[in-house]
Amino acid sequence: MRLFLQIITTLVIVAYPLAVYFGLQYLPPGYIALLLCVLLLTRMIVTKQQVRAMVLPLIVGIGLTGTSFIAKRNDWLLYYPVVINLSLLSLFSYSLVFGPSMIERLARIKEPDLPDSAIEYLRTITKLWCGLFVVNGAIAAYTAIATTIEMWTLYNGLIAYVLIGMLLSGEWIYRKFWLKKHD
């Protein structure tokens, strides 16, 4: 049951913009906020926060969805992508200050014996990710404040994921070549 709930809550969090869009279209006012609040709360309980860094965005998400339900303010639901980007920016920035960089940590999962020459490269890539989170968070905020729900859903539910996927896959491919060249 725990695995099933983890899968469902992960899918809902990834599909959050679509859930908000369709929930606002087809559910009575406030119900999508309540449903998302319950799912985020379930996510926090079920995962027992294996990734402690994601506790804050879950708590803020629960707060946003819960107060959105209570205040009958569906527009507050649009700010969760901003919260996620700010949280990831904080996490990646923290790793740059206190080390090792986030991308180094992730790279070492697959390749524990990285050469010393890769450390600075991976710090640079972590800075690149920080830049993406700044831009992505700013656009997410703009779409929440100044655009239609359709534009918000398009950006936060598709375009942002494409940008993240492009950086992730492009950097991973480039890293393979870079490591071969610098070994």
mmCIF file with all atom_site columns, N, CA and C in Angstrom, residues 106-159:
data_model
loop_
_atom_site.group_PDB
_atom_site.id
_atom_site.type_symbol
_atom_site.label_atom_id
_atom_site.label_alt_id
_atom_site.label_comp_id
_atom_site.label_asym_id
_atom_site.label_entity_id
_atom_site.label_seq_id
_atom_site.pdbx_PDB_ins_code
_atom_site.Cartn_x
_atom_site.Cartn_y
_atom_site.Cartn_z
_atom_site.occupancy
_atom_site.B_iso_or_equiv
_atom_site.pdbx_formal_charge
_atom_site.auth_seq_id
_atom_site.auth_comp_id
_atom_site.auth_asym_id
_atom_site.auth_atom_id
_atom_site.pdbx_PDB_model_num
ATOM 1   N N  . LEU A 1 106 ? 25.144 13.938 -7.089  1.00 0.00 ? 106 LEU A N  1
ATOM 2   C CA . LEU A 1 106 ? 24.350 13.091 -7.982  1.00 0.00 ? 106 LEU A CA 1
ATOM 3   C C  . LEU A 1 106 ? 25.243 12.274 -8.918  1.00 0.00 ? 106 LEU A C  1
ATOM 4   N N  . ALA A 1 107 ? 26.310 12.882 -9.421  1.00 0.00 ? 107 ALA A N  1
ATOM 5   C CA . ALA A 1 107 ? 27.223 12.171 -10.323 1.00 0.00 ? 107 ALA A CA 1
ATOM 6   C C  . ALA A 1 107 ? 27.915 11.018 -9.602  1.00 0.00 ? 107 ALA A C  1
ATOM 7   N N  . ARG A 1 108 ? 28.235 11.201 -8.346  1.00 0.00 ? 108 ARG A N  1
ATOM 8   C CA . ARG A 1 108 ? 28.932 10.154 -7.581  1.00 0.00 ? 108 ARG A CA 1
ATOM 9   C C  . ARG A 1 108 ? 28.046 8.938  -7.293  1.00 0.00 ? 108 ARG A C  1
ATOM 10  N N  . ILE A 1 109 ? 26.755 9.096  -7.394  1.00 0.00 ? 109 ILE A N  1
ATOM 11  C CA . ILE A 1 109 ? 25.875 7.936  -7.234  1.00 0.00 ? 109 ILE A CA 1
ATOM 12  C C  . ILE A 1 109 ? 26.175 6.918  -8.322  1.00 0.00 ? 109 ILE A C  1
ATOM 13  N N  . LYS A 1 110 ? 26.344 7.393  -9.527  1.00 0.00 ? 110 LYS A N  1
ATOM 14  C CA . LYS A 1 110 ? 26.608 6.519  -10.676 1.00 0.00 ? 110 LYS A CA 1
ATOM 15  C C  . LYS A 1 110 ? 28.105 6.261  -10.858 1.00 0.00 ? 110 LYS A C  1
ATOM 16  N N  . GLU A 1 111 ? 28.915 7.284  -10.582 1.00 0.00 ? 111 GLU A N  1
ATOM 17  C CA . GLU A 1 111 ? 30.359 7.180  -10.791 1.00 0.00 ? 111 GLU A CA 1
ATOM 18  C C  . GLU A 1 111 ? 31.077 7.641  -9.520  1.00 0.00 ? 111 GLU A C  1
ATOM 19  N N  . PRO A 1 112 ? 31.223 6.746  -8.529  1.00 0.00 ? 112 PRO A N  1
ATOM 20  C CA . PRO A 1 112 ? 31.795 7.148  -7.245  1.00 0.00 ? 112 PRO A CA 1
ATOM 21  C C  . PRO A 1 112 ? 33.256 7.612  -7.317  1.00 0.00 ? 112 PRO A C  1
ATOM 22  N N  . ASP A 1 113 ? 34.001 7.171  -8.304  1.00 0.00 ? 113 ASP A N  1
ATOM 23  C CA . ASP A 1 113 ? 35.418 7.509  -8.409  1.00 0.00 ? 113 ASP A CA 1
ATOM 24  C C  . ASP A 1 113 ? 35.665 8.584  -9.463  1.00 0.00 ? 113 ASP A C  1
ATOM 25  N N  . LEU A 1 114 ? 35.017 9.705  -9.313  1.00 0.00 ? 114 LEU A N  1
ATOM 26  C CA . LEU A 1 114 ? 35.226 10.810 -10.247 1.00 0.00 ? 114 LEU A CA 1
ATOM 27  C C  . LEU A 1 114 ? 36.633 11.372 -10.091 1.00 0.00 ? 114 LEU A C  1
ATOM 28  N N  . PRO A 1 115 ? 37.253 11.755 -11.204 1.00 0.00 ? 115 PRO A N  1
ATOM 29  C CA . PRO A 1 115 ? 38.579 12.375 -11.084 1.00 0.00 ? 115 PRO A CA 1
ATOM 30  C C  . PRO A 1 115 ? 38.466 13.751 -10.420 1.00 0.00 ? 115 PRO A C  1
ATOM 31  N N  . ASP A 1 116 ? 39.552 14.174 -9.766  1.00 0.00 ? 116 ASP A N  1
ATOM 32  C CA . ASP A 1 116 ? 39.562 15.485 -9.100  1.00 0.00 ? 116 ASP A CA 1
ATOM 33  C C  . ASP A 1 116 ? 39.283 16.619 -10.078 1.00 0.00 ? 116 ASP A C  1
ATOM 34  N N  . SER A 1 117 ? 39.686 16.431 -11.329 1.00 0.00 ? 117 SER A N  1
ATOM 35  C CA . SER A 1 117 ? 39.479 17.486 -12.325 1.00 0.00 ? 117 SER A CA 1
ATOM 36  C C  . SER A 1 117 ? 37.994 17.716 -12.618 1.00 0.00 ? 117 SER A C  1
ATOM 37  N N  . ALA A 1 118 ? 37.145 16.763 -12.250 1.00 0.00 ? 118 ALA A N  1
ATOM 38  C CA . ALA A 1 118 ? 35.709 16.899 -12.519 1.00 0.00 ? 118 ALA A CA 1
ATOM 39  C C  . ALA A 1 118 ? 34.997 17.784 -11.496 1.00 0.00 ? 118 ALA A C  1
ATOM 40  N N  . ILE A 1 119 ? 35.611 18.004 -10.344 1.00 0.00 ? 119 ILE A N  1
ATOM 41  C CA . ILE A 1 119 ? 34.941 18.721 -9.257  1.00 0.00 ? 119 ILE A CA 1
ATOM 42  C C  . ILE A 1 119 ? 34.535 20.135 -9.687  1.00 0.00 ? 119 ILE A C  1
ATOM 43  N N  . GLU A 1 120 ? 35.466 20.884 -10.272 1.00 0.00 ? 120 GLU A N  1
ATOM 44  C CA . GLU A 1 120 ? 35.156 22.263 -10.687 1.00 0.00 ? 120 GLU A CA 1
ATOM 45  C C  . GLU A 1 120 ? 34.117 22.277 -11.812 1.00 0.00 ? 120 GLU A C  1
ATOM 46  N N  . TYR A 1 121 ? 34.241 21.318 -12.728 1.00 0.00 ? 121 TYR A N  1
ATOM 47  C CA . TYR A 1 121 ? 33.245 21.206 -13.804 1.00 0.00 ? 121 TYR A CA 1
ATOM 48  C C  . TYR A 1 121 ? 31.852 20.989 -13.214 1.00 0.00 ? 121 TYR A C  1
ATOM 49  N N  . LEU A 1 122 ? 31.741 20.091 -12.243 1.00 0.00 ? 122 LEU A N  1
ATOM 50  C CA . LEU A 1 122 ? 30.440 19.784 -11.646 1.00 0.00 ? 122 LEU A CA 1
ATOM 51  C C  . LEU A 1 122 ? 29.911 20.959 -10.822 1.00 0.00 ? 122 LEU A C  1
ATOM 52  N N  . ARG A 1 123 ? 30.797 21.751 -10.223 1.00 0.00 ? 123 ARG A N  1
ATOM 53  C CA . ARG A 1 123 ? 30.371 22.988 -9.544  1.00 0.00 ? 123 ARG A CA 1
ATOM 54  C C  . ARG A 1 123 ? 29.774 23.966 -10.562 1.00 0.00 ? 123 ARG A C  1
ATOM 55  N N  . THR A 1 124 ? 30.415 24.055 -11.719 1.00 0.00 ? 124 THR A N  1
ATOM 56  C CA . THR A 1 124 ? 29.909 24.946 -12.773 1.00 0.00 ? 124 THR A CA 1
ATOM 57  C C  . THR A 1 124 ? 28.534 24.494 -13.240 1.00 0.00 ? 124 THR A C  1
ATOM 58  N N  . ILE A 1 125 ? 28.344 23.200 -13.379 1.00 0.00 ? 125 ILE A N  1
ATOM 59  C CA . ILE A 1 125 ? 27.039 22.675 -13.799 1.00 0.00 ? 125 ILE A CA 1
ATOM 60  C C  . ILE A 1 125 ? 25.993 22.942 -12.719 1.00 0.00 ? 125 ILE A C  1
ATOM 61  N N  . THR A 1 126 ? 26.381 22.840 -11.461 1.00 0.00 ? 126 THR A N  1
ATOM 62  C CA . THR A 1 126 ? 25.448 23.168 -10.374 1.00 0.00 ? 126 THR A CA 1
ATOM 63  C C  . THR A 1 126 ? 25.032 24.632 -10.468 1.00 0.00 ? 126 THR A C  1
ATOM 64  N N  . LYS A 1 127 ? 25.968 25.520 -10.799 1.00 0.00 ? 127 LYS A N  1
ATOM 65  C CA . LYS A 1 127 ? 25.637 26.940 -10.993 1.00 0.00 ? 127 LYS A CA 1
ATOM 66  C C  . LYS A 1 127 ? 24.674 27.110 -12.168 1.00 0.00 ? 127 LYS A C  1
ATOM 67  N N  . LEU A 1 128 ? 24.876 26.327 -13.214 1.00 0.00 ? 128 LEU A N  1
ATOM 68  C CA . LEU A 1 128 ? 23.973 26.375 -14.366 1.00 0.00 ? 128 LEU A CA 1
ATOM 69  C C  . LEU A 1 128 ? 22.553 25.981 -13.951 1.00 0.00 ? 128 LEU A C  1
ATOM 70  N N  . TRP A 1 129 ? 22.444 24.935 -13.124 1.00 0.00 ? 129 TRP A N  1
ATOM 71  C CA . TRP A 1 129 ? 21.131 24.534 -12.610 1.00 0.00 ? 129 TRP A CA 1
ATOM 72  C C  . TRP A 1 129 ? 20.510 25.642 -11.764 1.00 0.00 ? 129 TRP A C  1
ATOM 73  N N  . CYS A 1 130 ? 21.330 26.310 -10.957 1.00 0.00 ? 130 CYS A N  1
ATOM 74  C CA . CYS A 1 130 ? 20.820 27.432 -10.158 1.00 0.00 ? 130 CYS A CA 1
ATOM 75  C C  . CYS A 1 130 ? 20.231 28.501 -11.076 1.00 0.00 ? 130 CYS A C  1
ATOM 76  N N  . GLY A 1 131 ? 20.929 28.780 -12.164 1.00 0.00 ? 131 GLY A N  1
ATOM 77  C CA . GLY A 1 131 ? 20.415 29.748 -13.142 1.00 0.00 ? 131 GLY A CA 1
ATOM 78  C C  . GLY A 1 131 ? 19.085 29.308 -13.723 1.00 0.00 ? 131 GLY A C  1
ATOM 79  N N  . LEU A 1 132 ? 18.964 28.020 -14.041 1.00 0.00 ? 132 LEU A N  1
ATOM 80  C CA . LEU A 1 132 ? 17.698 27.505 -14.570 1.00 0.00 ? 132 LEU A CA 1
ATOM 81  C C  . LEU A 1 132 ? 16.581 27.682 -13.546 1.00 0.00 ? 132 LEU A C  1
ATOM 82  N N  . PHE A 1 133 ? 16.856 27.406 -12.271 1.00 0.00 ? 133 PHE A N  1
ATOM 83  C CA . PHE A 1 133 ? 15.819 27.547 -11.249 1.00 0.00 ? 133 PHE A CA 1
ATOM 84  C C  . PHE A 1 133 ? 15.404 29.000 -11.073 1.00 0.00 ? 133 PHE A C  1
ATOM 85  N N  . VAL A 1 134 ? 16.339 29.932 -11.220 1.00 0.00 ? 134 VAL A N  1
ATOM 86  C CA . VAL A 1 134 ? 15.998 31.357 -11.133 1.00 0.00 ? 134 VAL A CA 1
ATOM 87  C C  . VAL A 1 134 ? 15.068 31.737 -12.281 1.00 0.00 ? 134 VAL A C  1
ATOM 88  N N  . VAL A 1 135 ? 15.476 31.377 -13.500 1.00 0.00 ? 135 VAL A N  1
ATOM 89  C CA . VAL A 1 135 ? 14.671 31.725 -14.681 1.00 0.00 ? 135 VAL A CA 1
ATOM 90  C C  . VAL A 1 135 ? 13.324 31.021 -14.634 1.00 0.00 ? 135 VAL A C  1
ATOM 91  N N  . ASN A 1 136 ? 13.344 29.726 -14.342 1.00 0.00 ? 136 ASN A N  1
ATOM 92  C CA . ASN A 1 136 ? 12.115 28.945 -14.308 1.00 0.00 ? 136 ASN A CA 1
ATOM 93  C C  . ASN A 1 136 ? 11.167 29.453 -13.221 1.00 0.00 ? 136 ASN A C  1
ATOM 94  N N  . GLY A 1 137 ? 11.706 29.775 -12.055 1.00 0.00 ? 137 GLY A N  1
ATOM 95  C CA . GLY A 1 137 ? 10.879 30.309 -10.971 1.00 0.00 ? 137 GLY A CA 1
ATOM 96  C C  . GLY A 1 137 ? 10.282 31.668 -11.327 1.00 0.00 ? 137 GLY A C  1
ATOM 97  N N  . ALA A 1 138 ? 11.078 32.509 -11.991 1.00 0.00 ? 138 ALA A N  1
ATOM 98  C CA . ALA A 1 138 ? 10.581 33.829 -12.394 1.00 0.00 ? 138 ALA A CA 1
ATOM 99  C C  . ALA A 1 138 ? 9.453  33.698 -13.418 1.00 0.00 ? 138 ALA A C  1
ATOM 100 N N  . ILE A 1 139 ? 9.633  32.798 -14.379 1.00 0.00 ? 139 ILE A N  1
ATOM 101 C CA . ILE A 1 139 ? 8.584  32.597 -15.387 1.00 0.00 ? 139 ILE A CA 1
ATOM 102 C C  . ILE A 1 139 ? 7.348  31.968 -14.743 1.00 0.00 ? 139 ILE A C  1
ATOM 103 N N  . ALA A 1 140 ? 7.562  31.030 -13.827 1.00 0.00 ? 140 ALA A N  1
ATOM 104 C CA . ALA A 1 140 ? 6.425  30.429 -13.114 1.00 0.00 ? 140 ALA A CA 1
ATOM 105 C C  . ALA A 1 140 ? 5.649  31.495 -12.346 1.00 0.00 ? 140 ALA A C  1
ATOM 106 N N  . ALA A 1 141 ? 6.377  32.415 -11.695 1.00 0.00 ? 141 ALA A N  1
ATOM 107 C CA . ALA A 1 141 ? 5.713  33.510 -10.970 1.00 0.00 ? 141 ALA A CA 1
ATOM 108 C C  . ALA A 1 141 ? 4.960  34.413 -11.936 1.00 0.00 ? 141 ALA A C  1
ATOM 109 N N  . TYR A 1 142 ? 5.592  34.737 -13.045 1.00 0.00 ? 142 TYR A N  1
ATOM 110 C CA . TYR A 1 142 ? 4.935  35.586 -14.042 1.00 0.00 ? 142 TYR A CA 1
ATOM 111 C C  . TYR A 1 142 ? 3.655  34.934 -14.560 1.00 0.00 ? 142 TYR A C  1
ATOM 112 N N  . THR A 1 143 ? 3.728  33.636 -14.872 1.00 0.00 ? 143 THR A N  1
ATOM 113 C CA . THR A 1 143 ? 2.525  32.967 -15.398 1.00 0.00 ? 143 THR A CA 1
ATOM 114 C C  . THR A 1 143 ? 1.422  32.912 -14.342 1.00 0.00 ? 143 THR A C  1
ATOM 115 N N  . ALA A 1 144 ? 1.806  32.830 -13.064 1.00 0.00 ? 144 ALA A N  1
ATOM 116 C CA . ALA A 1 144 ? 0.805  32.803 -11.993 1.00 0.00 ? 144 ALA A CA 1
ATOM 117 C C  . ALA A 1 144 ? 0.152  34.170 -11.808 1.00 0.00 ? 144 ALA A C  1
ATOM 118 N N  . ILE A 1 145 ? 0.936  35.230 -12.008 1.00 0.00 ? 145 ILE A N  1
ATOM 119 C CA . ILE A 1 145 ? 0.447  36.584 -11.747 1.00 0.00 ? 145 ILE A CA 1
ATOM 120 C C  . ILE A 1 145 ? -0.260 37.203 -12.949 1.00 0.00 ? 145 ILE A C  1
ATOM 121 N N  . ALA A 1 146 ? 0.307  37.001 -14.137 1.00 0.00 ? 146 ALA A N  1
ATOM 122 C CA . ALA A 1 146 ? -0.098 37.842 -15.263 1.00 0.00 ? 146 ALA A CA 1
ATOM 123 C C  . ALA A 1 146 ? -0.627 37.117 -16.496 1.00 0.00 ? 146 ALA A C  1
ATOM 124 N N  . THR A 1 147 ? -0.814 35.816 -16.445 1.00 0.00 ? 147 THR A N  1
ATOM 125 C CA . THR A 1 147 ? -1.302 35.127 -17.645 1.00 0.00 ? 147 THR A CA 1
ATOM 126 C C  . THR A 1 147 ? -2.564 34.329 -17.329 1.00 0.00 ? 147 THR A C  1
ATOM 127 N N  . THR A 1 148 ? -3.056 33.669 -18.340 1.00 0.00 ? 148 THR A N  1
ATOM 128 C CA . THR A 1 148 ? -4.253 32.837 -18.193 1.00 0.00 ? 148 THR A CA 1
ATOM 129 C C  . THR A 1 148 ? -3.889 31.490 -17.572 1.00 0.00 ? 148 THR A C  1
ATOM 130 N N  . ILE A 1 149 ? -4.887 30.788 -17.101 1.00 0.00 ? 149 ILE A N  1
ATOM 131 C CA . ILE A 1 149 ? -4.675 29.454 -16.538 1.00 0.00 ? 149 ILE A CA 1
ATOM 132 C C  . ILE A 1 149 ? -4.140 28.504 -17.615 1.00 0.00 ? 149 ILE A C  1
ATOM 133 N N  . GLU A 1 150 ? -4.542 28.720 -18.849 1.00 0.00 ? 150 GLU A N  1
ATOM 134 C CA . GLU A 1 150 ? -4.048 27.875 -19.945 1.00 0.00 ? 150 GLU A CA 1
ATOM 135 C C  . GLU A 1 150 ? -2.546 28.092 -20.163 1.00 0.00 ? 150 GLU A C  1
ATOM 136 N N  . MET A 1 151 ? -2.114 29.353 -20.156 1.00 0.00 ? 151 MET A N  1
ATOM 137 C CA . MET A 1 151 ? -0.683 29.644 -20.328 1.00 0.00 ? 151 MET A CA 1
ATOM 138 C C  . MET A 1 151 ? 0.113  29.135 -19.133 1.00 0.00 ? 151 MET A C  1
ATOM 139 N N  . TRP A 1 152 ? -0.421 29.307 -17.923 1.00 0.00 ? 152 TRP A N  1
ATOM 140 C CA . TRP A 1 152 ? 0.234  28.804 -16.718 1.00 0.00 ? 152 TRP A CA 1
ATOM 141 C C  . TRP A 1 152 ? 0.414  27.288 -16.816 1.00 0.00 ? 152 TRP A C  1
ATOM 142 N N  . THR A 1 153 ? -0.639 26.597 -17.232 1.00 0.00 ? 153 THR A N  1
ATOM 143 C CA . THR A 1 153 ? -0.584 25.139 -17.348 1.00 0.00 ? 153 THR A CA 1
ATOM 144 C C  . THR A 1 153 ? 0.402  24.712 -18.429 1.00 0.00 ? 153 THR A C  1
ATOM 145 N N  . LEU A 1 154 ? 0.391  25.392 -19.556 1.00 0.00 ? 154 LEU A N  1
ATOM 146 C CA . LEU A 1 154 ? 1.318  25.064 -20.638 1.00 0.00 ? 154 LEU A CA 1
ATOM 147 C C  . LEU A 1 154 ? 2.764  25.216 -20.182 1.00 0.00 ? 154 LEU A C  1
ATOM 148 N N  . TYR A 1 155 ? 3.077  26.339 -19.547 1.00 0.00 ? 155 TYR A N  1
ATOM 149 C CA . TYR A 1 155 ? 4.463  26.541 -19.130 1.00 0.00 ? 155 TYR A CA 1
ATOM 150 C C  . TYR A 1 155 ? 4.851  25.569 -18.012 1.00 0.00 ? 155 TYR A C  1
ATOM 151 N N  . ASN A 1 156 ? 4.078  25.548 -16.931 1.00 0.00 ? 156 ASN A N  1
ATOM 152 C CA . ASN A 1 156 ? 4.457  24.766 -15.751 1.00 0.00 ? 156 ASN A CA 1
ATOM 153 C C  . ASN A 1 156 ? 4.223  23.272 -15.910 1.00 0.00 ? 156 ASN A C  1
ATOM 154 N N  . GLY A 1 157 ? 3.328  22.893 -16.813 1.00 0.00 ? 157 GLY A N  1
ATOM 155 C CA . GLY A 1 157 ? 3.027  21.483 -17.004 1.00 0.00 ? 157 GLY A CA 1
ATOM 156 C C  . GLY A 1 157 ? 3.727  20.851 -18.192 1.00 0.00 ? 157 GLY A C  1
ATOM 157 N N  . LEU A 1 158 ? 4.364  21.676 -19.046 1.00 0.00 ? 158 LEU A N  1
ATOM 158 C CA . LEU A 1 158 ? 5.045  21.116 -20.214 1.00 0.00 ? 158 LEU A CA 1
ATOM 159 C C  . LEU A 1 158 ? 6.388  21.792 -20.470 1.00 0.00 ? 158 LEU A C  1
ATOM 160 N N  . ILE A 1 159 ? 6.369  23.076 -20.739 1.00 0.00 ? 159 ILE A N  1
ATOM 161 C CA . ILE A 1 159 ? 7.591  23.771 -21.151 1.00 0.00 ? 159 ILE A CA 1
ATOM 162 C C  . ILE A 1 159 ? 8.672  23.675 -20.079 1.00 0.00 ? 159 ILE A C  1
#
